[in-house]
Every structure is written in C-alpha cells, then in structure tokens.
C-alpha cells in the first residue's frame, strides 16, 4: 500500500501542487515565526548577559530631580563600597531625558528613548560601558559624546557643535567623542548623550548624587557576599541585586515580550493553516472521485477498507512531508529576511546567529504532516466505503438524504448556538462579553461552514437569471456547474469566507474606532496647536511664559496635571487658565459659568457631579496635592471633555499647592488659525527646542488615530497568507473540475460552444464561487464587528458603528478579481482541449 501511495503521489504531481503550496505557506509562517522569535530572544539575552557580565552588584534608587525626599547614592557611599574587601570598583550612574537635534533642527531618535547619562571614566580614563570609535568622553561642562548611530543620523563628527535639549532651554555643546553601546534604548532606535559627571548630576538629579551604581568584583570574590555587605551601606529606599539576578530578570522580560509576539503570529499562522484544510480536503475528495474505479478494483482483488484508507492517508502524509520540508526552508529564509528588514527600518537587533531549535524543526514537520493527514481523513474514509461493484459500474456513491439532513441539522444547531452566544456577549457590554462573543463566533463559523453547501444552491440560484441574461449560455452553464457539487463549492467558498470574515470584522471595527477618535478630536478641541515634550515628560514653566509672549498667539492654557481629595476620594484635576480654556476646548456648560474660574472657583464635569451629588454653588472640603486642607466652591458644571480631567482648577489655585507645576500639555490658538507662519512663530518662541513637539489639529488626529491605521495594516498583512491560500483553493478546484469534465467540455465544443465561451464559462464559475464566499464572510464579519463594538462602546463616548461600504465594495470587487485571476489557467486548459480526445475520455 505504501508503493501504491507513492505511485499515486508521483502520478498526480500537478494536481497536488496547490495542496503542497498551501501546506508549504502555512508551515513557512509557523517555522519563520518560531525561528525569528528564537533568534531575537537569543540575541537580546546575550546582549543582556553581556551588559551585566562585569557587574557583581547593581544598586538602584527612585531618586529624581524634583524629589527632595528620596536620597540618591552619594560619593561618600560609593567610596565606602569601594573600600569593601573583594570590590574591584564602583561606578555611579545618573540619567534622564536629553534630546540631540540633527542639522535640520529636528530631534534625533524617538522621544521616549532619547536619553542622557554621565561619562564615568576609571583610572585608565575609560568608561567600560562605552567603546569610543573616535574622540574621547566629555570631562567638563559644555562637552558631550554621542552614540554612533545618532551621530550618523545627525551627520556629526568630533569637534562639531550639537544642540541638546533637556527639560530646560536648549544649549550648544562641543562633541568630543562618538561611541558604541549595548544600551537597549539605543538599539530600539533612541539616542544617548553623555555628559561629564558634574553636568549630568546637575541636569538629572543633584550635585554629588547618583541614581544607580554598579559594583565590580575582584577575582575570586563572591557576588552574594558582596551583595550582603553593600546593602548595609545603602540609604533607605535603595535596592541592591546581583548582576546575574538582573540579567536573569531581563532575560525573563524578553522571553515574556517575545512570547506575546510569538502567540500573535502563530494565531495568524493557525488561521492560514485552517483555511488550508479546506483546500487539502477538496483536493483529496476530487482525486478520490477521479480514482473511484481504481479503488474499487483494489477492493475487488483483496484490499480491505482499512488498507484503502491507509493508502490515501499515506499519500497525504507524503504530500505533507514534502510540503513541510520546503515550507521549513522557506520559513528559515523568511526569519532571516525579517531580521534584515528590521535593521533596514531602524530597529537594531544585536548580532547573533540564526537560531533553529530542534523543537522548531519538529513543530514545523508535525504541523505540516498532521494538518494534511487530518484534512485527508474524511475523503479517505469515504473512499474506503465505496462499494466495489457499484464503483466499477460507474454508479458513484452520493450523499444519502439522511446524511444531508444530519449534516444540515448539525450546521443549523451550531450556527444558532453561535449566534446566540454572539448576541448574548454583545448584550453584556463589557470585557466578559468578548469571551462569549469569541466562543459564539467559533461555533457560528463552524456552523456556517457546515451549512455552506446547502446555502450555495439558493444563493447561486438568485444570480442565475442575471448570468443567463447577460452572458447567455456561458452564464447558464457556469451557474449550473457552481452548484453541481455543493460540497466542493462550499469547501472552496468557505476558505474565502473565513478570510473575508476576519478582514471585514477588523475593517468595520478599525474604521469605526478611527472615526470615533476623529469625532472626539473635532467635537472637543478648538485649539490650533498642542505643545508637549517628545519624551512625554512635563514641560518647564518657562515654555508657558514664552508662548504667552509669542507673536500671533490669542489664547494659551496649560493642561496641568493635579488632583484633590474630597470625602476620602481622589479626583484627577487639570490646572487651566481662566478665560482661555473655553476658547481652546469645546466646553458645554450644564449649569453655572466657566467665568467663575477667574474668581478662584472650580468646575466639574457632569458625570463627576452626578456620581457625587454635587451641584453649582456647593462648597466642598478638599485636600489639595500638597496635603493642605481647604474649601473649593463649584462655579460651573460642564459636559465631560475627553482632553480634560473631571475637575478644572484655575491655574493660580493649582500653582499655590505645588512646588513645581506638572505641565503635560500646553494648548493655544493663533490669529488666522494653523499656518506655517504661526507654527514657525511658536517654534521660535520655544527656542527652536527639538525636544518640544508642536502638533496642529491634524497631527492630533493622527496621533490618536494613527495606531488604529497601523494596527489595521498589520492585520491585513498577516491575513494575506490566509487569503492567498484561499485563492490557491479556487485555482485548484477549477483545475481539477476541468479535468473531471473533459468529456463534457469536449461535447460542448462539438455542438458549437467556441473556445471564448468555454473560457467565459470557467471564469464566471470562479467569480460566482468567490463572490458567494466573500458575501458570506462580509455578512458574518460585520455581525461580529457589531457585537464586539457593543462591548467597547461604553468606554468610547463617540462610538457609533460605521459600516465602510466603500471598503466592503472593494473587498467584493477584489473577490471577483480573485475569481477571474484564479480561472486563467483552468479556463485556458479547458479551451485548448482537443474535442475528439476529450469526448473519448472516461
């Protein structure tokens, strides 16, 4: 039977090609994902271990520039640590935000990872954490060193002058050196500016103190013993751990992060393989139908049902093995390509070999072979049940009425149960409802897949008159062929339906969320510009003063983060400028007047007022952020605004209860609205500071909606594999259908159907099947998007379901185009058949 299976694989190479391609693509996705994440994990773990290999003990504190209550690590403490037996050296570190400007004046690197630190040379004048490729480290105020990637982006060389921004005004520094580093933020696309020790302490903490320290051990010294001794010398609140413990912790964090990426990619690989199951099952069903007499003859000469089934499954296993081998090789190449692509787009990956773990090899081959064998099981089982005499008499076994009733009943029950779960999850309108929707979606999808053969007949019957009227006999024959074998049509359409369900659901949700964000921006903001720190840190109060003096600025208000406590409850607050805040935000007053902010009163949004039973005129006993108690009178109640906190405080009141204003944003309007001239005036007023981001209203929309569009594009890219496999399914079905219908096509040619009409018949059949699957997918995807949307609507006030009819129309047109393209080869083959040879075909 093994020889028989091998002979059949070799005899049907062309017809099994699409199956090999489907399995190959799925396995490539799986193996590529595993190799890529293993390679990333190994590279980052090695980098982490390397960065801590000379660290026996690492000390950290939470000391900050504006936190006088938390002590840092003093020089005296470092000296005491250096005096311990077994200590080879101790280095203090201090760090914070520092952004270098390129020659174009813009910030080098991503704002969140543009850092500054101190150059800490040892007795040899070198800092072991950095390797200088040119020049030396900074040793006095007015000097800096830059990492090599940032120096390259900025076009800087040793001796150049570089503009650097911290949390204060921009200052110019002389570049004394360029270095390489294993710093993770730099490898992620950020930048690192090194200052001399005294300057870094003044900028990021306090003179004579460090936030962190690393201790190097002398040869033979115990890290654990040093840890215990170092702990006794540290200030309160400082934490010490061994370098090995930190390396292990960082490795685990890397493992967890990559594990999430692994899971996401494997989910999409699973979808691709699930779609491939329909292609494989279809292929083997058609191959077995074509070999009915051959299988019957085997049974007649003594082969048992089990042997026939085993022969088909062996054939499937051979196909799976071949496809897995090719797919695995392709996956390794895909992983290598992804690593190179990340380097091209700026994501630095530490050097290291491509990691191909034994588990990855086993997983790739197991997935390919098992999926292929499982998909071929039902066709193999049906092959074994064919009665020899009936088969040799050309009486093909057809599904009995009872089997169709059972199939459709099961499909109907699953669909109804799934729909009930989806509706029930939508009704709960919370996070738990999404779990119910997911379960319901799975059941509904399986149910519809089971029912698709039944649904295909009435659905295609609806378009049959149109096809006949427009395309004549070719259209009529195409409609008849599409429903001739409902199971085959259903299996082909199911693959497209799964892909379109996911694509449509993601599109409806994405467009809905995008428009909700856009409405939120339009409905809540009047300001022309938003100014913030690129790092996300607080702005210096000097920026607010400068903007109030800028040319063309008509209204300015900070969004100053604050809070107050009333009746034991904390309430987030925003310090704002009275008289200007209502010019910058769309604030609809429910009662009272926002003018009362100028009199020292506060304003609360309607939701907060309702929950706490407050009203305009109430005087509340409050505890401010500095723990001082007092009273605050509500001067206005307004409708909630997404860009402001629930409580508004006049700026003077907020400043009276804080030492340093926590200004996260500054909003402003200008004469004539947003323009290049007004933006230039704002940038100039801020001292052309590269660390400060100036965003107009469109930038704000993009800031909030950009993630939605990025996520959509990533999802489309990942689902492309599943859709490609679905397209292969259409090609395979049509190609094998043409092979089966050689005699019929020959007869049609003989009685006058020309080659053009034969081609049109095959193309229309492909379009009908593709559109049928696409329509099912669009309907189910929209239903799922509605249900998921109901569970998040409460968290997004501007949420209104939007069905992107234009985009859905594009999906349907693309589905029809898929049908046309998929039919090119089968249609050409059908048209080129020799009619006499075809008529004689059995």
Short mmCIF file of C-alpha atoms in Angstrom, two decimals, residues 105-551:
data_model
loop_
_atom_site.label_atom_id
_atom_site.label_comp_id
_atom_site.label_asym_id
_atom_site.label_seq_id
_atom_site.Cartn_x
_atom_site.Cartn_y
_atom_site.Cartn_z
CA UNK A 105 16.77 71.09 13.85
CA UNK A 106 14.62 68.01 14.50
CA UNK A 107 15.05 65.53 17.31
CA UNK A 108 17.32 62.55 16.64
CA UNK A 109 15.66 59.30 17.71
CA UNK A 110 12.28 58.56 19.26
CA UNK A 111 11.27 60.91 22.05
CA UNK A 112 10.66 58.23 24.68
CA UNK A 113 14.14 56.76 24.21
CA UNK A 114 16.29 59.86 23.83
CA UNK A 115 18.35 59.64 26.99
CA UNK A 116 21.28 61.34 28.64
CA UNK A 117 23.79 59.93 31.11
CA UNK A 118 27.17 60.50 32.68
CA UNK A 119 30.58 59.50 31.36
CA UNK A 120 32.31 57.76 34.30
CA UNK A 121 35.97 57.14 33.49
CA UNK A 122 38.10 54.85 35.64
CA UNK A 123 41.76 55.25 36.48
CA UNK A 124 42.65 54.48 32.87
CA UNK A 125 40.38 57.29 31.65
CA UNK A 126 37.95 54.83 30.01
CA UNK A 127 34.34 54.05 30.87
CA UNK A 128 33.89 50.25 30.45
CA UNK A 129 30.24 50.70 29.41
CA UNK A 130 31.16 52.52 26.20
CA UNK A 131 33.64 51.87 23.38
CA UNK A 132 34.76 55.04 21.61
CA UNK A 133 35.22 54.79 17.87
CA UNK A 134 36.53 58.35 17.65
CA UNK A 135 37.47 61.01 20.17
CA UNK A 136 37.07 60.71 23.94
CA UNK A 137 34.43 61.13 26.61
CA UNK A 138 33.36 64.56 27.95
CA UNK A 139 35.30 65.76 31.01
CA UNK A 140 33.93 69.29 31.57
CA UNK A 141 30.81 71.38 31.20
CA UNK A 142 29.97 72.23 27.58
CA UNK A 143 31.14 68.88 26.22
CA UNK A 144 29.17 65.77 25.17
CA UNK A 145 29.65 62.43 23.45
CA UNK A 146 27.06 60.80 21.13
CA UNK A 147 26.31 57.19 20.27
CA UNK A 148 27.49 56.32 16.76
CA UNK A 149 24.00 55.78 15.30
CA UNK A 150 22.80 59.21 16.46
CA UNK A 151 26.00 60.88 15.27
CA UNK A 152 25.48 59.25 11.88
CA UNK A 153 21.83 60.35 11.66
CA UNK A 154 22.77 63.91 12.61
CA UNK A 155 25.81 63.99 10.35
CA UNK A 156 28.08 64.92 13.25
CA UNK A 157 31.82 64.37 13.75
CA UNK A 158 34.16 65.03 16.64
CA UNK A 159 34.64 68.80 17.04
CA UNK A 160 31.15 69.74 15.77
CA UNK A 161 28.69 71.77 17.83
CA UNK A 162 25.48 69.94 18.77
CA UNK A 163 22.27 71.49 20.14
CA UNK A 164 20.93 69.42 23.05
CA UNK A 165 17.68 69.86 24.95
CA UNK A 166 16.96 68.55 28.43
CA UNK A 167 13.94 69.64 30.46
CA UNK A 168 15.13 73.24 30.24
CA UNK A 169 16.27 75.53 27.42
CA UNK A 170 18.35 74.24 24.51
CA UNK A 171 22.11 74.53 24.90
CA UNK A 172 25.00 74.05 22.50
CA UNK A 173 27.76 71.54 23.30
CA UNK A 174 31.05 70.57 21.72
CA UNK A 175 31.14 66.94 20.50
CA UNK A 176 34.27 65.29 21.96
CA UNK A 177 33.60 61.64 21.08
CA UNK A 178 31.49 59.03 19.32
CA UNK A 179 30.90 55.63 20.94
CA UNK A 180 29.13 52.31 20.57
CA UNK A 181 26.97 50.81 23.29
CA UNK A 182 24.81 47.82 24.15
CA UNK A 183 22.14 50.14 25.60
CA UNK A 184 18.70 48.71 24.81
CA UNK A 185 17.06 52.11 24.19
CA UNK A 186 19.69 52.99 21.59
CA UNK A 187 19.23 49.61 19.89
CA UNK A 188 15.50 50.31 19.79
CA UNK A 189 16.05 53.50 17.76
CA UNK A 190 16.73 56.00 20.53
CA UNK A 191 19.78 58.11 21.25
CA UNK A 192 22.24 58.54 24.12
CA UNK A 193 24.06 61.75 25.04
CA UNK A 194 26.89 61.51 27.57
CA UNK A 195 27.80 64.49 29.76
CA UNK A 196 30.61 64.85 32.26
CA UNK A 197 29.62 63.63 35.74
CA UNK A 198 29.00 67.02 37.37
CA UNK A 199 26.88 68.30 34.48
CA UNK A 200 24.78 65.11 34.36
CA UNK A 201 24.15 65.29 38.12
CA UNK A 202 23.05 68.93 37.85
CA UNK A 203 20.75 68.19 34.90
CA UNK A 204 19.16 64.95 36.09
CA UNK A 205 19.43 64.82 39.89
CA UNK A 206 21.52 66.80 42.38
CA UNK A 207 25.19 67.63 42.75
CA UNK A 208 27.20 64.79 44.26
CA UNK A 209 24.45 62.13 43.97
CA UNK A 210 23.72 59.22 41.64
CA UNK A 211 20.53 57.32 40.89
CA UNK A 212 22.27 53.98 40.28
CA UNK A 213 25.61 52.29 40.87
CA UNK A 214 27.36 49.16 39.62
CA UNK A 215 29.90 47.24 41.65
CA UNK A 216 32.64 45.13 40.04
CA UNK A 217 34.10 42.19 41.97
CA UNK A 218 37.76 41.32 42.36
CA UNK A 219 38.80 37.86 41.08
CA UNK A 220 37.52 35.11 43.39
CA UNK A 221 35.10 37.36 45.29
CA UNK A 222 31.57 36.11 45.95
CA UNK A 223 28.75 38.18 44.42
CA UNK A 224 26.36 37.03 47.14
CA UNK A 225 28.71 38.08 49.93
CA UNK A 226 29.32 41.46 48.29
CA UNK A 227 25.56 41.95 47.93
CA UNK A 228 25.04 41.45 51.66
CA UNK A 229 27.85 43.86 52.55
CA UNK A 230 26.77 46.54 50.05
CA UNK A 231 23.18 46.51 51.37
CA UNK A 232 24.41 47.64 54.82
CA UNK A 233 25.89 50.82 53.30
CA UNK A 234 22.94 51.96 51.23
CA UNK A 235 20.48 54.79 52.03
CA UNK A 236 16.86 54.00 52.85
CA UNK A 237 14.84 53.04 49.80
CA UNK A 238 17.82 51.87 47.73
CA UNK A 239 17.64 48.38 46.24
CA UNK A 240 20.58 46.09 45.50
CA UNK A 241 20.71 42.91 43.43
CA UNK A 242 23.41 40.79 41.89
CA UNK A 243 24.23 41.37 38.25
CA UNK A 244 23.27 37.78 37.49
CA UNK A 245 19.82 38.30 39.06
CA UNK A 246 19.28 41.40 36.93
CA UNK A 247 20.43 39.61 33.78
CA UNK A 248 18.04 36.72 34.55
CA UNK A 249 15.18 39.14 35.21
CA UNK A 250 15.80 41.00 31.98
CA UNK A 251 16.03 37.70 30.08
CA UNK A 252 12.64 36.69 31.51
CA UNK A 253 11.13 40.02 30.48
CA UNK A 254 12.48 39.48 26.98
CA UNK A 255 11.06 35.95 26.99
CA UNK A 256 7.63 37.22 28.06
CA UNK A 257 7.60 40.02 25.49
CA UNK A 258 8.64 37.76 22.64
CA UNK A 259 6.18 35.11 23.86
CA UNK A 260 3.34 37.57 23.22
CA UNK A 261 4.67 38.28 19.73
CA UNK A 262 5.06 34.54 19.17
CA UNK A 263 1.44 33.91 20.16
CA UNK A 264 0.06 36.65 17.89
CA UNK A 265 1.99 35.45 14.85
CA UNK A 266 1.13 31.80 15.50
CA UNK A 267 -2.58 32.69 15.71
CA UNK A 268 -2.41 34.07 12.17
CA UNK A 269 -0.39 31.03 11.09
CA UNK A 270 -3.15 28.87 12.56
CA UNK A 271 -5.76 30.79 10.56
CA UNK A 272 -3.76 30.22 7.38
CA UNK A 273 -3.49 26.50 8.10
CA UNK A 274 -7.21 26.30 8.97
CA UNK A 275 -8.01 27.80 5.56
CA UNK A 276 -5.58 25.33 4.00
CA UNK A 277 -7.57 22.42 5.47
CA UNK A 278 -10.42 23.14 3.03
CA UNK A 279 -8.06 23.16 0.07
CA UNK A 280 -6.46 19.85 1.12
CA UNK A 281 -9.81 18.17 1.80
CA UNK A 282 -11.16 19.39 -1.54
CA UNK A 283 -8.10 18.12 -3.40
CA UNK A 284 -8.25 14.63 -1.96
CA UNK A 285 -12.04 14.46 -2.40
CA UNK A 286 -11.66 15.21 -6.12
CA UNK A 287 -8.68 12.88 -6.56
CA UNK A 288 -10.61 10.04 -4.95
CA UNK A 289 -13.67 10.79 -7.07
CA UNK A 290 -11.46 10.52 -10.17
CA UNK A 291 -9.98 7.21 -8.95
CA UNK A 292 -13.25 5.57 -7.96
CA UNK A 293 -12.82 2.61 -10.32
CA UNK A 294 -9.17 2.17 -9.38
CA UNK A 295 -10.04 1.99 -5.66
CA UNK A 296 -12.92 -0.37 -6.40
CA UNK A 297 -10.59 -2.68 -8.35
CA UNK A 298 -8.19 -2.72 -5.38
CA UNK A 299 -11.07 -3.72 -3.14
CA UNK A 300 -12.15 -6.41 -5.61
CA UNK A 301 -8.67 -8.00 -5.69
CA UNK A 302 -8.48 -8.24 -1.91
CA UNK A 303 -7.64 -4.85 -0.39
CA UNK A 304 -9.57 -4.18 2.79
CA UNK A 305 -11.29 -0.91 3.67
CA UNK A 306 -8.55 -0.22 6.20
CA UNK A 307 -5.85 -0.69 3.56
CA UNK A 308 -7.60 1.65 1.11
CA UNK A 309 -7.95 4.30 3.80
CA UNK A 310 -4.34 3.78 4.88
CA UNK A 311 -3.19 4.20 1.27
CA UNK A 312 -4.92 7.58 0.96
CA UNK A 313 -3.58 8.73 4.34
CA UNK A 314 -0.05 7.63 3.36
CA UNK A 315 -0.43 9.68 0.21
CA UNK A 316 -1.46 12.67 2.32
CA UNK A 317 1.47 12.12 4.71
CA UNK A 318 3.94 12.07 1.80
CA UNK A 319 2.47 15.31 0.44
CA UNK A 320 2.63 16.86 3.93
CA UNK A 321 6.23 15.73 4.40
CA UNK A 322 7.35 17.22 1.09
CA UNK A 323 5.45 20.47 1.71
CA UNK A 324 6.82 20.70 5.26
CA UNK A 325 10.40 20.33 4.11
CA UNK A 326 10.00 23.10 1.52
CA UNK A 327 7.97 25.25 3.96
CA UNK A 328 10.56 24.89 6.71
CA UNK A 329 13.36 26.02 4.40
CA UNK A 330 11.20 28.93 3.26
CA UNK A 331 10.43 29.80 6.90
CA UNK A 332 14.11 29.98 7.81
CA UNK A 333 14.64 32.32 4.86
CA UNK A 334 11.61 34.36 5.99
CA UNK A 335 13.06 34.72 9.50
CA UNK A 336 16.41 35.87 8.09
CA UNK A 337 14.59 38.35 5.84
CA UNK A 338 12.55 39.74 8.75
CA UNK A 339 15.71 40.29 10.79
CA UNK A 340 17.29 42.17 7.89
CA UNK A 341 14.10 44.16 7.28
CA UNK A 342 14.01 45.31 10.92
CA UNK A 343 17.55 46.61 10.59
CA UNK A 344 16.60 48.50 7.42
CA UNK A 345 13.64 50.26 9.08
CA UNK A 346 15.75 51.27 12.07
CA UNK A 347 15.07 48.52 14.59
CA UNK A 348 18.50 47.37 15.72
CA UNK A 349 18.84 43.71 16.59
CA UNK A 350 22.01 42.64 18.39
CA UNK A 351 24.34 40.48 16.33
CA UNK A 352 23.95 36.75 16.68
CA UNK A 353 23.35 33.56 14.72
CA UNK A 354 20.04 32.43 13.30
CA UNK A 355 18.62 30.08 15.95
CA UNK A 356 16.99 26.89 14.63
CA UNK A 357 15.93 24.90 17.69
CA UNK A 358 15.13 21.15 17.41
CA UNK A 359 11.64 21.93 18.72
CA UNK A 360 11.08 24.31 15.80
CA UNK A 361 12.00 21.63 13.26
CA UNK A 362 9.71 19.09 14.94
CA UNK A 363 6.87 21.61 15.21
CA UNK A 364 7.13 22.57 11.54
CA UNK A 365 7.05 18.99 10.26
CA UNK A 366 4.42 17.90 12.78
CA UNK A 367 2.13 20.76 11.79
CA UNK A 368 2.52 20.13 8.07
CA UNK A 369 2.06 16.37 8.18
CA UNK A 370 -0.69 16.29 10.83
CA UNK A 371 -2.76 19.03 9.15
CA UNK A 372 -2.53 17.30 5.77
CA UNK A 373 -3.42 13.86 7.17
CA UNK A 374 -6.34 15.22 9.21
CA UNK A 375 -7.71 17.13 6.21
CA UNK A 376 -7.48 13.98 4.07
CA UNK A 377 -9.12 11.72 6.68
CA UNK A 378 -12.76 12.23 5.65
CA UNK A 379 -12.02 11.78 1.91
CA UNK A 380 -10.04 8.63 2.79
CA UNK A 381 -12.91 7.32 4.90
CA UNK A 382 -15.38 7.96 2.06
CA UNK A 383 -13.03 6.18 -0.37
CA UNK A 384 -12.93 3.10 1.85
CA UNK A 385 -16.75 2.96 2.00
CA UNK A 386 -17.22 2.81 -1.78
CA UNK A 387 -18.85 -0.49 -2.76
CA UNK A 388 -16.60 -2.25 -5.35
CA UNK A 389 -19.37 -3.43 -7.67
CA UNK A 390 -21.19 -0.11 -7.69
CA UNK A 391 -17.95 1.80 -8.29
CA UNK A 392 -16.87 -0.40 -11.19
CA UNK A 393 -20.32 0.07 -12.69
CA UNK A 394 -19.76 3.87 -12.62
CA UNK A 395 -22.53 4.29 -10.04
CA UNK A 396 -20.83 6.83 -7.80
CA UNK A 397 -21.87 6.94 -4.20
CA UNK A 398 -23.83 10.08 -3.48
CA UNK A 399 -24.76 11.51 -0.15
CA UNK A 400 -27.97 9.97 1.17
CA UNK A 401 -30.94 12.11 2.20
CA UNK A 402 -30.38 11.03 5.80
CA UNK A 403 -26.71 12.10 5.76
CA UNK A 404 -27.62 15.52 4.31
CA UNK A 405 -30.35 16.01 6.91
CA UNK A 406 -27.92 15.14 9.72
CA UNK A 407 -25.23 17.44 8.29
CA UNK A 408 -27.59 20.38 7.84
CA UNK A 409 -29.19 19.86 11.24
CA UNK A 410 -25.79 19.91 12.94
CA UNK A 411 -24.77 23.01 10.96
CA UNK A 412 -28.02 24.78 11.80
CA UNK A 413 -27.72 23.97 15.50
CA UNK A 414 -24.10 25.18 15.66
CA UNK A 415 -24.96 28.38 13.79
CA UNK A 416 -27.91 29.19 16.06
CA UNK A 417 -25.91 28.40 19.18
CA UNK A 418 -23.03 30.59 17.95
CA UNK A 419 -25.37 33.46 17.03
CA UNK A 420 -26.97 33.26 20.49
CA UNK A 421 -23.51 33.47 22.09
CA UNK A 422 -22.57 36.47 19.96
CA UNK A 423 -25.79 38.34 20.75
CA UNK A 424 -25.51 37.41 24.45
CA UNK A 425 -21.93 38.69 24.58
CA UNK A 426 -22.95 41.94 22.88
CA UNK A 427 -25.79 42.41 25.37
CA UNK A 428 -23.41 42.16 28.35
CA UNK A 429 -21.48 45.20 27.01
CA UNK A 430 -18.27 44.51 28.96
CA UNK A 431 -14.98 42.63 28.75
CA UNK A 432 -16.56 39.31 29.79
CA UNK A 433 -18.94 39.61 26.85
CA UNK A 434 -15.99 39.47 24.44
CA UNK A 435 -15.12 35.97 25.66
CA UNK A 436 -18.69 34.85 24.96
CA UNK A 437 -18.54 36.51 21.54
CA UNK A 438 -15.29 34.68 20.72
CA UNK A 439 -16.85 31.32 21.65
CA UNK A 440 -20.01 32.16 19.71
CA UNK A 441 -18.00 33.29 16.69
CA UNK A 442 -16.12 29.99 16.59
CA UNK A 443 -19.35 27.95 16.75
CA UNK A 444 -21.11 30.18 14.20
CA UNK A 445 -18.19 29.97 11.78
CA UNK A 446 -18.07 26.17 12.02
CA UNK A 447 -21.87 26.02 11.63
CA UNK A 448 -21.85 28.20 8.53
CA UNK A 449 -19.00 26.18 7.02
CA UNK A 450 -21.13 23.05 7.51
CA UNK A 451 -24.18 24.82 6.00
CA UNK A 452 -22.44 26.48 3.06
CA UNK A 453 -23.17 23.59 0.63
CA UNK A 454 -26.87 23.96 1.49
CA UNK A 455 -26.73 27.76 1.23
CA UNK A 456 -24.93 27.68 -2.10
CA UNK A 457 -27.93 26.42 -4.10
CA UNK A 458 -30.44 29.20 -3.25
CA UNK A 459 -27.71 31.88 -3.22
CA UNK A 460 -26.43 30.98 -6.69
CA UNK A 461 -29.99 30.48 -7.94
CA UNK A 462 -30.61 34.18 -7.24
CA UNK A 463 -27.90 35.27 -9.66
CA UNK A 464 -28.55 32.58 -12.28
CA UNK A 465 -31.13 34.64 -14.23
CA UNK A 466 -28.73 37.59 -14.33
CA UNK A 467 -25.86 35.39 -15.56
CA UNK A 468 -28.08 33.86 -18.25
CA UNK A 469 -29.41 37.23 -19.38
CA UNK A 470 -26.01 38.92 -19.56
CA UNK A 471 -23.70 36.08 -20.62
CA UNK A 472 -26.11 33.71 -22.36
CA UNK A 473 -25.31 30.02 -22.42
CA UNK A 474 -21.91 30.54 -20.76
CA UNK A 475 -23.57 32.18 -17.76
CA UNK A 476 -26.23 29.49 -17.52
CA UNK A 477 -23.65 26.68 -17.63
CA UNK A 478 -21.42 28.48 -15.07
CA UNK A 479 -24.31 28.71 -12.58
CA UNK A 480 -25.17 25.03 -13.09
CA UNK A 481 -21.54 23.97 -12.65
CA UNK A 482 -21.20 26.04 -9.46
CA UNK A 483 -24.00 24.07 -7.75
CA UNK A 484 -23.34 20.71 -9.38
CA UNK A 485 -21.20 19.62 -6.45
CA UNK A 486 -22.35 21.73 -3.45
CA UNK A 487 -19.77 20.21 -1.10
CA UNK A 488 -16.90 21.15 -3.37
CA UNK A 489 -18.31 24.65 -3.95
CA UNK A 490 -18.90 25.01 -0.21
CA UNK A 491 -15.38 23.96 0.71
CA UNK A 492 -13.88 26.38 -1.81
CA UNK A 493 -16.14 29.25 -0.74
CA UNK A 494 -15.50 28.50 2.97
CA UNK A 495 -11.81 29.29 2.63
CA UNK A 496 -12.62 32.74 1.22
CA UNK A 497 -15.42 33.23 3.77
CA UNK A 498 -13.03 32.71 6.71
CA UNK A 499 -10.55 35.24 5.35
CA UNK A 500 -13.22 37.83 4.49
CA UNK A 501 -14.91 37.37 7.89
CA UNK A 502 -11.70 38.40 9.64
CA UNK A 503 -10.81 41.16 7.17
CA UNK A 504 -14.33 42.65 7.26
CA UNK A 505 -14.63 42.44 11.04
CA UNK A 506 -11.26 44.14 11.51
CA UNK A 507 -12.11 46.80 8.89
CA UNK A 508 -15.50 47.68 10.39
CA UNK A 509 -14.03 47.94 13.89
CA UNK A 510 -10.98 49.87 12.69
CA UNK A 511 -12.95 52.40 10.65
CA UNK A 512 -15.48 52.81 13.47
CA UNK A 513 -12.75 53.43 16.06
CA UNK A 514 -10.90 55.76 13.69
CA UNK A 515 -13.99 57.89 13.09
CA UNK A 516 -14.82 57.89 16.82
CA UNK A 517 -11.34 59.26 17.54
CA UNK A 518 -11.74 61.82 14.75
CA UNK A 519 -15.11 62.96 16.11
CA UNK A 520 -13.65 63.09 19.61
CA UNK A 521 -10.93 65.44 18.34
CA UNK A 522 -13.31 67.58 16.27
CA UNK A 523 -16.03 67.81 18.93
CA UNK A 524 -13.78 68.50 21.91
CA UNK A 525 -10.98 70.75 20.64
CA UNK A 526 -10.98 74.35 19.42
CA UNK A 527 -7.23 74.87 19.82
CA UNK A 528 -4.99 75.24 16.79
CA UNK A 529 -1.88 73.73 18.40
CA UNK A 530 -0.75 71.39 21.16
CA UNK A 531 2.74 71.68 22.64
CA UNK A 532 4.24 68.78 24.58
CA UNK A 533 7.57 67.14 25.34
CA UNK A 534 8.58 64.47 22.83
CA UNK A 535 9.64 62.31 25.78
CA UNK A 536 6.24 62.55 27.48
CA UNK A 537 7.81 64.36 30.45
CA UNK A 538 6.49 67.57 31.97
CA UNK A 539 7.16 70.90 30.27
CA UNK A 540 9.13 73.58 32.06
CA UNK A 541 7.03 76.56 33.19
CA UNK A 542 9.26 78.80 31.07
CA UNK A 543 7.64 77.32 27.94
CA UNK A 544 4.23 78.59 29.07
CA UNK A 545 5.64 82.05 29.72
CA UNK A 546 7.34 82.11 26.31
CA UNK A 547 4.19 81.08 24.45
CA UNK A 548 2.12 83.80 26.12
CA UNK A 549 4.55 86.35 24.64
CA UNK A 550 4.70 84.73 21.17
CA UNK A 551 3.52 86.69 18.13
#
